[in-house]
CSV table of C-alpha atoms in Angstrom, one decimal:
chain,number,residue,atom,x,y,z
A,54,MET,CA,23.0,3.7,10.3
A,55,VAL,CA,24.2,0.0,9.8
A,56,LYS,CA,25.9,-0.4,13.7
A,57,TYR,CA,22.5,0.5,15.2
A,58,SER,CA,19.6,-0.9,12.8
A,59,SER,CA,19.5,-4.4,14.8
A,60,ARG,CA,19.0,-2.5,18.0
A,61,MET,CA,16.7,-0.4,16.2
A,62,LEU,CA,14.6,-3.0,14.9
A,63,LEU,CA,14.4,-5.6,17.7
A,64,PHE,CA,13.0,-1.9,19.9
A,65,SER,CA,11.0,-1.0,17.3
A,66,GLY,CA,7.9,-3.1,18.2
A,67,ILE,CA,7.5,-2.4,21.9
A,68,LEU,CA,8.4,1.5,20.9
A,69,LEU,CA,5.9,1.6,18.6
A,70,ALA,CA,3.5,0.0,20.9
A,71,GLY,CA,4.7,3.0,23.7
A,72,MET,CA,4.2,5.1,20.1
A,73,LEU,CA,0.6,4.1,19.9
A,74,LEU,CA,-0.3,3.9,23.2
A,75,LEU,CA,0.9,7.7,23.2
A,76,SER,CA,-0.9,9.0,20.7
A,77,GLY,CA,-4.1,7.6,21.8
A,78,CYS,CA,-5.1,5.8,18.4
A,79,THR,CA,-7.0,3.0,18.3
A,80,SER,CA,-10.2,2.8,16.4
A,81,LYS,CA,-12.0,3.0,19.5
A,82,SER,CA,-9.9,5.4,20.9
A,83,LYS,CA,-10.6,7.5,17.4
A,84,LEU,CA,-14.7,7.1,18.3
A,85,GLU,CA,-14.4,7.6,22.0
A,86,THR,CA,-12.5,10.9,21.5
A,87,GLU,CA,-14.8,12.3,18.8
A,88,ASN,CA,-16.2,16.1,18.9
A,89,LYS,CA,-13.6,16.0,22.6
A,90,GLU,CA,-10.8,18.5,23.0
A,91,ILE,CA,-7.2,16.2,21.9
A,92,LYS,CA,-5.3,15.8,24.8
A,93,ILE,CA,-1.9,17.6,24.2
A,94,ILE,CA,1.5,15.8,25.7
A,95,PRO,CA,3.4,18.0,27.7
A,96,ILE,CA,6.7,19.9,25.8
A,97,VAL,CA,9.9,18.3,27.6
A,98,THR,CA,12.2,21.0,28.1
A,99,SER,CA,15.5,20.8,26.8
A,100,GLU,CA,17.2,20.0,30.3
A,101,ASN,CA,14.8,16.8,30.7
A,102,VAL,CA,14.7,15.7,27.1
A,103,VAL,CA,14.1,12.1,27.4
A,104,GLU,CA,17.4,10.0,25.7
A,105,ASN,CA,16.0,7.0,23.3
A,106,SER,CA,18.1,4.5,25.8
A,107,GLU,CA,15.8,6.1,28.6
A,108,ILE,CA,12.4,4.9,26.8
A,109,PRO,CA,10.5,2.7,29.2
A,110,GLU,CA,9.9,-0.2,27.7
A,111,ILE,CA,6.0,-1.0,27.1
A,112,SER,CA,4.5,-4.8,26.9
A,113,THR,CA,3.6,-5.9,23.5
A,114,GLU,CA,0.3,-7.1,25.9
A,115,GLU,CA,-0.3,-4.1,25.6
A,116,ILE,CA,-1.3,-3.1,22.4
A,117,SER,CA,-4.5,-3.5,21.8
A,118,SER,CA,-5.5,-6.6,19.0
A,119,GLU,CA,-7.8,-4.1,16.9
A,120,PHE,CA,-5.1,-2.4,16.2
A,121,VAL,CA,-3.0,-5.1,14.7
A,122,GLU,CA,-5.7,-5.7,12.5
A,123,THR,CA,-5.9,-2.2,11.2
A,124,ASP,CA,-3.3,-2.3,8.5
A,125,SER,CA,-5.7,-3.0,5.6
A,126,PHE,CA,-6.7,0.7,4.6
A,127,PRO,CA,-7.1,1.7,0.8
A,128,ASN,CA,-3.7,2.4,-1.1
A,129,ARG,CA,-3.2,5.6,-1.6
A,130,THR,CA,-4.2,7.9,-4.8
A,131,VAL,CA,-2.0,8.7,-7.8
A,132,SER,CA,-2.1,11.1,-11.1
A,133,GLU,CA,-1.1,10.5,-14.5
A,134,ASP,CA,-0.5,14.4,-14.4
A,135,ALA,CA,1.9,15.3,-11.2
A,136,ASN,CA,0.4,19.1,-11.5
A,137,GLU,CA,-3.4,17.8,-11.0
A,138,TYR,CA,-2.1,15.8,-7.8
A,139,PHE,CA,-0.6,18.7,-6.3
A,140,SER,CA,-3.6,21.1,-6.9
A,141,ARG,CA,-5.7,19.1,-5.1
A,142,SER,CA,-2.8,19.0,-1.9
A,143,VAL,CA,-2.0,20.9,0.8
A,144,PHE,CA,1.7,20.9,2.8
A,145,VAL,CA,1.6,21.3,6.0
A,146,GLY,CA,5.1,22.0,8.1
A,147,ASP,CA,7.7,24.0,9.9
A,148,SER,CA,10.7,26.2,8.3
A,149,ILE,CA,11.8,23.3,5.9
A,150,ILE,CA,8.2,23.1,4.1
A,151,LEU,CA,8.2,27.0,4.3
A,152,GLY,CA,11.7,27.3,2.9
A,153,TYR,CA,10.3,24.4,0.1
A,154,ARG,CA,7.4,26.6,-0.6
A,155,ASN,CA,9.3,30.2,-0.5
A,156,TYR,CA,11.5,28.0,-3.6
A,157,LEU,CA,8.6,26.9,-5.0
A,158,GLU,CA,7.5,30.8,-5.7
A,159,ALA,CA,10.7,32.0,-6.6
A,160,PHE,CA,11.4,29.8,-9.1
A,161,GLU,CA,9.2,28.1,-12.4
A,162,GLY,CA,9.1,24.1,-13.3
A,163,SER,CA,7.9,22.0,-10.1
A,164,PRO,CA,4.5,20.1,-10.3
A,165,VAL,CA,4.3,21.4,-6.6
A,166,THR,CA,3.5,24.8,-7.7
A,167,ASN,CA,0.1,24.6,-7.5
A,168,ALA,CA,-0.4,23.1,-4.0
A,169,ILE,CA,-1.1,25.0,-1.0
A,170,PHE,CA,1.1,25.4,1.9
A,171,LEU,CA,0.5,25.9,6.2
A,172,SER,CA,3.5,26.3,7.0
A,173,THR,CA,5.4,29.0,9.6
A,174,ALA,CA,8.7,28.8,11.0
A,175,SER,CA,9.2,27.3,14.3
A,176,TYR,CA,5.4,25.5,14.1
A,177,SER,CA,6.0,22.0,15.5
A,178,ALA,CA,3.6,19.2,16.1
A,179,ALA,CA,2.8,20.1,19.6
A,180,HIS,CA,1.5,23.8,18.1
A,181,ALA,CA,-0.2,22.3,15.5
A,182,LEU,CA,-1.8,20.1,17.7
A,183,ASN,CA,-3.0,23.3,20.2
A,184,GLU,CA,-6.1,24.5,19.3
A,185,GLU,CA,-5.0,28.2,20.6
A,186,ASP,CA,-1.2,28.3,19.3
A,187,ASP,CA,-0.1,31.5,18.5
A,188,LEU,CA,1.8,29.9,15.9
A,189,HIS,CA,-0.5,28.2,13.5
A,190,PRO,CA,-0.1,29.8,9.8
A,191,ILE,CA,-1.7,32.6,8.4
A,192,PHE,CA,-4.1,31.2,5.5
A,193,ARG,CA,-7.0,33.8,3.8
A,194,GLY,CA,-6.3,35.8,6.5
A,195,LYS,CA,-6.8,33.8,9.8
A,196,LYS,CA,-5.1,31.4,11.7
A,197,GLN,CA,-6.8,28.5,13.0
A,198,PRO,CA,-5.8,24.7,13.2
A,199,ILE,CA,-5.1,23.1,10.5
A,200,TRP,CA,-7.8,20.3,10.6
A,201,GLN,CA,-10.2,22.9,10.1
A,202,ASN,CA,-8.3,25.3,7.3
A,203,LEU,CA,-8.1,21.2,5.4
A,204,ALA,CA,-12.3,21.8,6.0
A,205,GLU,CA,-12.6,24.2,4.4
A,206,LEU,CA,-10.6,23.5,1.6
A,207,ASP,CA,-11.7,21.4,-1.5
A,208,VAL,CA,-8.8,19.1,-1.4
A,209,ASP,CA,-8.0,15.8,-1.7
A,210,ARG,CA,-4.4,15.1,0.6
A,211,VAL,CA,-2.6,16.6,2.9
A,212,PHE,CA,1.6,16.0,2.9
A,213,LEU,CA,2.6,16.5,7.0
A,214,MET,CA,6.8,17.7,7.7
A,215,PHE,CA,7.4,17.9,11.2
A,216,GLY,CA,10.2,17.0,13.9
A,217,THR,CA,12.5,19.8,13.6
A,218,ASN,CA,11.0,22.0,16.8
A,219,ASP,CA,9.9,18.3,18.0
A,220,LEU,CA,12.3,17.2,18.2
A,221,ILE,CA,14.5,20.0,20.0
A,222,VAL,CA,12.2,19.9,23.3
A,223,LYS,CA,11.4,15.9,22.9
A,224,ASP,CA,11.9,12.8,22.0
A,225,ALA,CA,11.7,10.8,19.2
A,226,VAL,CA,8.4,8.8,20.4
A,227,HIS,CA,6.9,11.5,21.8
A,228,ALA,CA,7.9,13.6,18.8
A,229,SER,CA,6.3,11.0,16.6
A,230,GLY,CA,3.0,10.5,18.6
A,231,ASP,CA,2.5,13.7,18.1
A,232,VAL,CA,2.9,13.5,14.7
A,233,LEU,CA,0.3,10.8,14.6
A,234,ALA,CA,-1.9,12.0,16.5
A,235,LEU,CA,-2.6,14.7,14.5
A,236,VAL,CA,-2.9,12.3,11.8
A,237,ASP,CA,-5.8,11.2,13.7
A,238,LYS,CA,-7.3,14.6,14.4
A,239,ILE,CA,-7.6,15.3,10.6
A,240,HIS,CA,-9.1,11.8,10.0
A,241,GLU,CA,-11.5,13.2,12.3
A,242,THR,CA,-12.7,16.2,11.0
A,243,ASN,CA,-11.6,15.3,7.7
A,244,PRO,CA,-12.4,11.7,6.6
A,245,ASP,CA,-11.9,11.6,3.2
A,246,ILE,CA,-9.0,13.5,2.7
A,247,GLU,CA,-5.9,11.5,2.1
A,248,VAL,CA,-2.4,11.9,4.7
A,249,HIS,CA,1.2,11.7,4.2
A,250,ILE,CA,3.8,11.7,6.2
A,251,ILE,CA,6.9,13.2,5.0
A,252,SER,CA,9.8,11.9,6.6
A,253,MET,CA,12.3,14.2,8.6
A,254,THR,CA,15.1,14.8,7.0
A,255,PRO,CA,18.4,14.7,8.1
A,256,VAL,CA,20.9,17.6,9.7
A,257,TYR,CA,24.1,18.7,9.3
A,258,GLU,CA,26.9,16.5,10.6
A,259,GLY,CA,27.1,17.4,14.2
A,260,VAL,CA,24.1,18.9,14.6
A,261,SER,CA,22.6,18.0,18.0
A,262,LYS,CA,20.5,20.3,20.1
A,263,GLY,CA,17.8,18.7,22.7
A,264,ALA,CA,17.3,15.1,21.1
A,265,LEU,CA,18.0,16.8,17.3
A,266,ASN,CA,20.3,15.0,15.8
A,267,ASN,CA,20.7,12.3,13.0
A,268,GLU,CA,20.6,8.9,15.3
A,269,THR,CA,17.4,9.9,17.1
A,270,ILE,CA,16.5,11.3,13.5
A,271,ASP,CA,16.2,8.0,12.9
A,272,TRP,CA,14.2,6.3,15.3
A,273,TYR,CA,12.3,9.2,15.0
A,274,ASN,CA,11.2,8.4,11.3
A,275,LEU,CA,11.1,4.3,12.0
A,276,TYR,CA,8.2,5.2,14.1
A,277,LEU,CA,6.3,7.5,11.9
A,278,GLN,CA,6.9,5.2,9.3
A,279,GLN,CA,5.4,2.1,11.4
A,280,GLY,CA,3.0,4.0,13.0
A,281,ALA,CA,1.5,5.2,9.1
A,282,GLN,CA,-0.1,2.3,8.4
A,283,LEU,CA,-1.8,1.8,11.5
A,284,HIS,CA,-2.9,5.5,11.4
A,285,GLU,CA,-4.2,4.8,8.0
A,286,ALA,CA,-2.2,7.7,6.3
A,287,TYR,CA,0.8,7.4,4.1
A,288,TYR,CA,4.6,7.5,4.4
A,289,VAL,CA,7.1,9.4,2.0
A,290,ASP,CA,10.7,9.0,2.3
A,291,ILE,CA,12.4,12.0,1.8
A,292,ASN,CA,15.6,11.3,3.8
A,293,THR,CA,17.1,8.6,2.1
A,294,ALA,CA,18.4,11.1,-0.6
A,295,LEU,CA,19.3,13.5,1.1
A,296,ARG,CA,21.8,11.7,3.0
A,297,ASP,CA,25.5,10.9,2.7
A,298,GLU,CA,27.2,7.9,4.0
A,299,ASN,CA,27.2,8.3,6.9
A,300,GLY,CA,23.3,9.6,7.5
A,301,ASN,CA,24.3,13.3,7.1
A,302,ILE,CA,22.9,16.2,5.3
A,303,GLN,CA,24.7,16.5,2.4
A,304,ASP,CA,27.1,19.8,1.7
A,305,GLN,CA,25.1,20.2,-1.4
A,306,TYR,CA,22.0,20.3,0.2
A,307,SER,CA,22.5,22.0,3.0
A,308,CYS,CA,21.5,26.0,3.2
A,309,ASP,CA,23.1,26.9,6.8
A,310,ASN,CA,25.5,23.4,8.2
A,311,TYR,CA,22.4,23.2,10.1
A,312,VAL,CA,18.9,21.9,9.3
A,313,HIS,CA,17.8,24.0,6.5
A,314,GLU,CA,18.2,22.6,2.4
A,315,THR,CA,19.4,24.4,-0.4
A,316,ASN,CA,17.3,24.9,-3.4
A,317,LYS,CA,19.3,22.3,-5.1
A,318,ALA,CA,18.2,20.0,-2.6
A,319,TYR,CA,13.8,21.0,-3.6
A,320,THR,CA,14.4,20.8,-7.3
A,321,GLU,CA,16.7,17.6,-7.3
A,322,VAL,CA,15.5,15.3,-4.2
A,323,TRP,CA,11.9,17.2,-3.5
A,324,ASP,CA,10.6,17.5,-7.0
A,325,ALA,CA,11.8,14.6,-8.4
A,326,ILE,CA,10.2,12.6,-5.6
A,327,LEU,CA,7.2,14.5,-4.8
A,328,THR,CA,6.7,14.0,-8.4
A,329,ASN,CA,7.1,10.1,-8.8
A,330,TYR,CA,5.0,9.5,-5.7
A,331,ALA,CA,2.6,11.5,-7.4
A,332,LEU,CA,2.5,9.1,-10.5
A,333,GLY,CA,2.8,6.4,-8.3
A,334,ILE,CA,6.1,5.1,-9.0
A,335,GLU,CA,7.8,3.8,-6.3
A,336,PRO,CA,10.6,5.1,-4.8
A,337,ASN,CA,14.1,4.9,-2.6
A,338,PRO,CA,15.4,1.2,-4.4
A,339,ALA,CA,18.4,2.1,-2.0
A,340,THR,CA,16.5,2.1,0.9
A,341,GLU,CA,14.9,-1.7,0.1
A,342,GLU,CA,18.0,-2.5,-0.7
A,343,ASP,CA,19.0,-1.4,3.1
A,344,ASN,CA,16.2,-3.1,4.3
A,345,VAL,CA,17.4,-6.4,2.4
A,346,ALA,CA,21.0,-5.9,3.8
A,347,GLU,CA,19.6,-5.5,7.9
A,348,SER,CA,17.3,-8.1,7.3
A,349,GLN,CA,20.5,-10.7,6.0
A,350,THR,CA,22.2,-8.4,8.8
A,351,GLU,CA,19.9,-9.9,11.1
A,352,THR,CA,19.6,-13.2,9.8
A,353,GLU,CA,23.0,-14.0,10.4
A,354,THR,CA,23.6,-12.9,13.7
A,355,ASP,CA,20.4,-15.0,14.7
A,356,ALA,CA,22.4,-17.5,13.2
A,357,GLU,CA,25.6,-17.1,15.6
B,180,MET,CA,30.4,28.4,-52.8
B,181,LYS,CA,33.5,30.0,-50.6
B,182,ILE,CA,30.7,32.4,-48.4
B,183,LYS,CA,28.1,29.7,-48.2
B,184,LEU,CA,30.8,28.1,-46.3
B,185,ASN,CA,31.7,31.0,-43.9
B,186,LYS,CA,28.0,30.7,-43.3
B,187,PHE,CA,27.9,27.8,-42.4
B,188,ALA,CA,30.9,27.7,-40.6
B,189,VAL,CA,29.8,31.3,-38.5
B,190,MET,CA,26.7,29.5,-37.4
B,191,THR,CA,28.1,26.3,-36.8
B,192,VAL,CA,30.2,28.8,-34.1
B,193,ILE,CA,27.3,30.5,-33.0
B,194,LEU,CA,25.1,27.2,-32.2
B,195,SER,CA,28.6,25.7,-30.6
B,196,LEU,CA,29.6,28.9,-28.1
B,197,SER,CA,25.3,28.6,-27.4
B,198,VAL,CA,25.4,25.5,-26.3
B,199,PHE,CA,28.4,25.7,-24.8
B,200,ALA,CA,27.0,29.1,-22.6
B,201,CYS,CA,23.9,27.0,-21.6
B,202,ALA,CA,26.2,24.3,-20.1
B,203,CYS,CA,28.3,26.8,-18.1
B,204,SER,CA,25.2,28.5,-16.6
B,205,ASN,CA,23.7,25.5,-15.8
B,206,GLN,CA,26.3,25.2,-13.7
B,207,ASP,CA,25.3,27.2,-10.9
B,208,VAL,CA,21.7,27.1,-11.2
B,209,LYS,CA,20.4,25.4,-8.3
B,210,GLY,CA,16.4,25.6,-9.3
B,211,PRO,CA,14.6,26.5,-12.5
B,212,THR,CA,14.4,29.8,-14.1
B,213,PRO,CA,13.9,32.7,-11.2
B,214,VAL,CA,10.8,34.8,-11.9
B,215,PRO,CA,12.2,38.2,-13.1
B,216,VAL,CA,10.9,41.2,-11.5
B,217,SER,CA,8.8,43.0,-14.7
B,218,GLU,CA,6.1,40.4,-14.1
B,219,ILE,CA,5.2,42.4,-11.0
B,220,SER,CA,2.1,44.1,-11.2
B,221,SER,CA,3.0,47.0,-12.8
B,222,GLU,CA,-0.2,49.0,-13.6
B,223,THR,CA,-0.6,52.6,-12.6
B,224,GLU,CA,-2.0,55.7,-12.8
B,225,GLY,CA,1.0,58.1,-11.4
B,226,ASN,CA,4.6,59.6,-12.3
B,227,PHE,CA,5.8,56.1,-10.1
B,228,SER,CA,4.6,52.9,-9.3
B,229,ALA,CA,5.1,51.1,-6.3
B,230,VAL,CA,7.4,48.6,-8.8
B,231,ALA,CA,9.7,51.8,-9.5
B,232,LEU,CA,9.3,52.5,-5.8
B,233,TYR,CA,10.9,49.2,-5.4
B,234,GLU,CA,13.7,48.6,-7.4
B,235,GLU,CA,14.7,51.7,-5.8
B,236,ILE,CA,14.4,50.3,-2.5
B,237,ALA,CA,16.5,47.8,-3.9
B,238,LYS,CA,19.3,49.9,-5.6
B,239,ASN,CA,20.0,51.3,-2.4
B,240,VAL,CA,19.0,48.8,0.8
B,241,SER,CA,20.8,45.4,0.7
B,242,LEU,CA,18.1,42.4,0.2
B,243,PRO,CA,18.9,38.6,0.3
B,244,GLU,CA,17.6,36.2,-2.5
B,245,MET,CA,13.9,37.3,-2.3
B,246,TYR,CA,10.6,35.7,-4.2
B,247,VAL,CA,7.4,37.6,-5.9
B,248,ALA,CA,4.0,37.0,-4.7
B,249,ASP,CA,0.9,37.0,-7.0
B,250,ASP,CA,-2.5,37.5,-6.4
B,251,ASP,CA,-2.9,33.8,-5.8
B,252,TYR,CA,-0.1,33.8,-3.5
B,253,ILE,CA,-1.6,37.0,-2.1
B,254,LEU,CA,-5.5,35.9,-1.5
B,255,ASN,CA,-4.8,32.5,-0.2
B,256,TYR,CA,-2.2,33.5,2.6
B,257,TYR,CA,-3.0,36.7,3.6
B,258,GLY,CA,-6.2,37.2,2.5
B,259,ILE,CA,-5.7,40.2,0.4
B,260,ASP,CA,-7.9,40.7,-2.5
B,261,THR,CA,-5.7,42.4,-4.7
B,262,SER,CA,-8.7,43.5,-7.3
B,263,LYS,CA,-8.9,46.5,-4.6
B,264,LEU,CA,-5.2,47.6,-5.3
B,265,GLN,CA,-3.9,50.0,-8.2
B,266,ASP,CA,-0.7,48.9,-7.6
B,267,TYR,CA,1.6,46.7,-6.0
B,268,VAL,CA,4.9,45.1,-4.6
B,269,PHE,CA,4.7,42.1,-2.3
B,270,GLU,CA,8.4,40.1,-2.1
B,271,SER,CA,10.0,38.2,0.8
B,272,CYS,CA,13.1,36.4,1.3
B,273,ILE,CA,13.6,32.6,0.0
B,274,ASP,CA,15.1,32.0,2.8
B,275,PRO,CA,12.8,30.5,5.7
B,276,THR,CA,14.8,31.8,8.3
B,277,ARG,CA,14.9,35.1,7.6
B,278,THR,CA,12.4,37.9,7.6
B,279,ASP,CA,13.0,40.7,4.9
B,280,THR,CA,10.3,41.8,3.1
B,281,VAL,CA,9.2,44.8,1.4
B,282,ILE,CA,5.6,44.9,0.8
B,283,LEU,CA,4.3,48.1,-1.1
B,284,ILE,CA,0.8,48.8,-1.9
B,285,ARG,CA,-1.8,51.5,-3.3
B,286,LEU,CA,-4.8,51.3,-2.6
B,287,LYS,CA,-8.2,52.4,-5.5
B,288,ASP,CA,-9.8,53.6,-2.4
B,289,VAL,CA,-8.6,54.4,0.4
B,290,ALA,CA,-12.0,52.7,3.0
B,291,ASP,CA,-10.1,49.6,2.0
B,292,ALA,CA,-7.4,51.0,3.9
B,293,GLU,CA,-8.1,49.4,7.4
B,294,GLU,CA,-9.1,45.6,5.5
B,295,VAL,CA,-5.1,45.9,4.1
B,296,THR,CA,-3.3,46.8,7.7
B,297,GLY,CA,-5.3,44.5,9.2
B,298,SER,CA,-3.8,41.8,7.2
B,299,LEU,CA,-0.6,43.2,7.2
B,300,ASN,CA,-0.6,43.4,10.5
B,301,LEU,CA,-1.2,39.8,11.5
B,302,LEU,CA,1.1,38.9,9.3
B,303,LEU,CA,3.7,40.9,10.7
B,304,GLU,CA,2.7,39.0,14.3
B,305,GLN,CA,2.9,36.1,13.0
B,306,MET,CA,7.0,37.2,12.0
B,307,GLU,CA,7.1,38.1,15.4
B,308,ALA,CA,6.2,34.7,16.8
B,309,GLU,CA,7.6,33.1,14.4
B,310,MET,CA,11.2,34.3,15.0
B,311,ALA,CA,10.6,35.2,18.9
B,312,ASN,CA,12.7,31.6,19.9
B,313,TYR,CA,14.3,31.2,16.9
B,314,ASN,CA,16.3,33.8,15.1
B,315,PRO,CA,17.2,36.7,17.4
B,316,ALA,CA,18.6,38.6,14.6
B,317,ALA,CA,15.6,38.4,12.2
B,318,ASN,CA,13.4,39.4,15.3
B,319,GLU,CA,15.5,42.5,15.8
B,320,LEU,CA,14.7,43.0,12.4
B,321,VAL,CA,11.1,42.2,12.9
B,322,GLN,CA,10.5,44.4,16.3
B,323,SER,CA,11.9,47.4,14.5
B,324,ALA,CA,9.0,47.5,11.4
B,325,ALA,CA,5.5,48.9,11.4
B,326,VAL,CA,3.0,48.7,9.5
B,327,ARG,CA,2.9,52.1,8.0
B,328,GLN,CA,-0.1,54.5,5.7
B,329,ASN,CA,-0.2,57.2,3.7
B,330,GLY,CA,-3.5,58.1,1.9
B,331,THR,CA,-4.1,55.4,-0.1
B,332,TRP,CA,-0.5,53.7,0.5
B,333,ILE,CA,-0.1,51.0,2.9
B,334,ASP,CA,4.2,49.6,3.4
B,335,LEU,CA,5.5,47.2,5.8
B,336,VAL,CA,9.5,47.0,5.0
B,337,ILE,CA,11.5,44.7,7.1
B,338,CYS,CA,15.1,44.7,6.5
B,339,GLU,CA,18.7,45.8,7.6
B,340,ASN,CA,18.6,49.4,6.2
B,341,LEU,CA,15.1,50.5,7.4
B,342,ASP,CA,15.8,54.2,7.7
B,343,THR,CA,17.2,53.9,4.3
B,344,ALA,CA,14.0,52.3,3.0
B,345,LEU,CA,11.8,54.4,4.4
B,346,SER,CA,13.3,57.5,3.4
B,347,LEU,CA,13.1,56.6,-0.1
B,348,ILE,CA,9.2,55.5,0.0
B,349,ASP,CA,8.7,59.0,1.9
B,350,HIS,CA,10.3,60.5,-0.9
B,351,SER,CA,8.3,58.9,-3.1
B,352,ILE,CA,4.8,59.3,-1.8
B,353,GLN,CA,5.1,63.2,-0.9
């Protein structure tokens, strides 16, 4: 992680520009695309997955000035009652979110229990963006795009978690771009709903399928974290608490030595972080320390 | 005095053992307390219930760790109004990469059968779509499964020993 942290910082601005351009997300484009079909970025096959080193450089001049100014949006809402907070929340995602839903159905005691889950195995942000997709979750007996479900629900916020099925077929820039495009689509159709992006969680040591590996996941999460604010969304870090010192998911939290997680992960990490998040308790001091450490490393490097 | 002391000692030992037992059991617990099967809806007028039938299946068929879906869950996700059901069991595997499912429903009115079988067929189609390029073994189980109706009874079972499970259901319903 530390080894490539400086490279990550150097490229972050450039790649952020690419991500934003790919997701078509300036305030201007939001207005222009209203009531129009959203452009779907074609799926890249596993044979021609773009490696991070091959991501085309995009000039920072290509970033609209309007864009840079859009980073002021309201603070996220919090609650003194986590149960109440999550009873007004929807979770959207793939089999990792489905696993969380199943865990919550099977066990009692989590404040997240009353949330609504719209999740299917194999689901990706690209699937979610495709109005006619076959994998949209069933809700109240019908399949329809997420933003339509949200429009029919009386909820305050939605949590999105994608990445596993996206990174198998796309690079981190395109995969995160799809998530941010989905954020925009939700804002267009549900302007009063807060959108929260959950980080992708780490995979087991050695997992590498398409661009699905822990190094790319770190990039992907960085793009999401930076893109979230520009797309008026909030970012929740679940990844850090699940990983070991090498950036892999800890053994105790992996149920299949691949991407899926144990009930213990959902109890000790997901429930704990989300409860604090609902209550407005800012988590992850470790991340802040890492950031400080990275900044110091950068400063030292610059000084040299 | 001697008797009181002995009682106190016995109580202390019992309390200590209880605390010790709780501490030991917590080491193996991966989450909060599972919802017991006994909490499944079990109102029935017949000689056997969907719950009893499920328990019979669970004794004879290997099932992974399952969760029990309640009224809200079934209505929210599958659009089935449980007030129309005489009796039901709706259990699915906790592991999201598997599709093991046992759904046993007895309707109050057979006129609602089409609506309920339609909802379960949508669920089955969803599982097929999910598993098609994801988990071949699970997909094979889904492909073997079907929504069946026999009078007011409707079932959808997805598991490895499907024939055994279906035989038990057929035998019970007859």
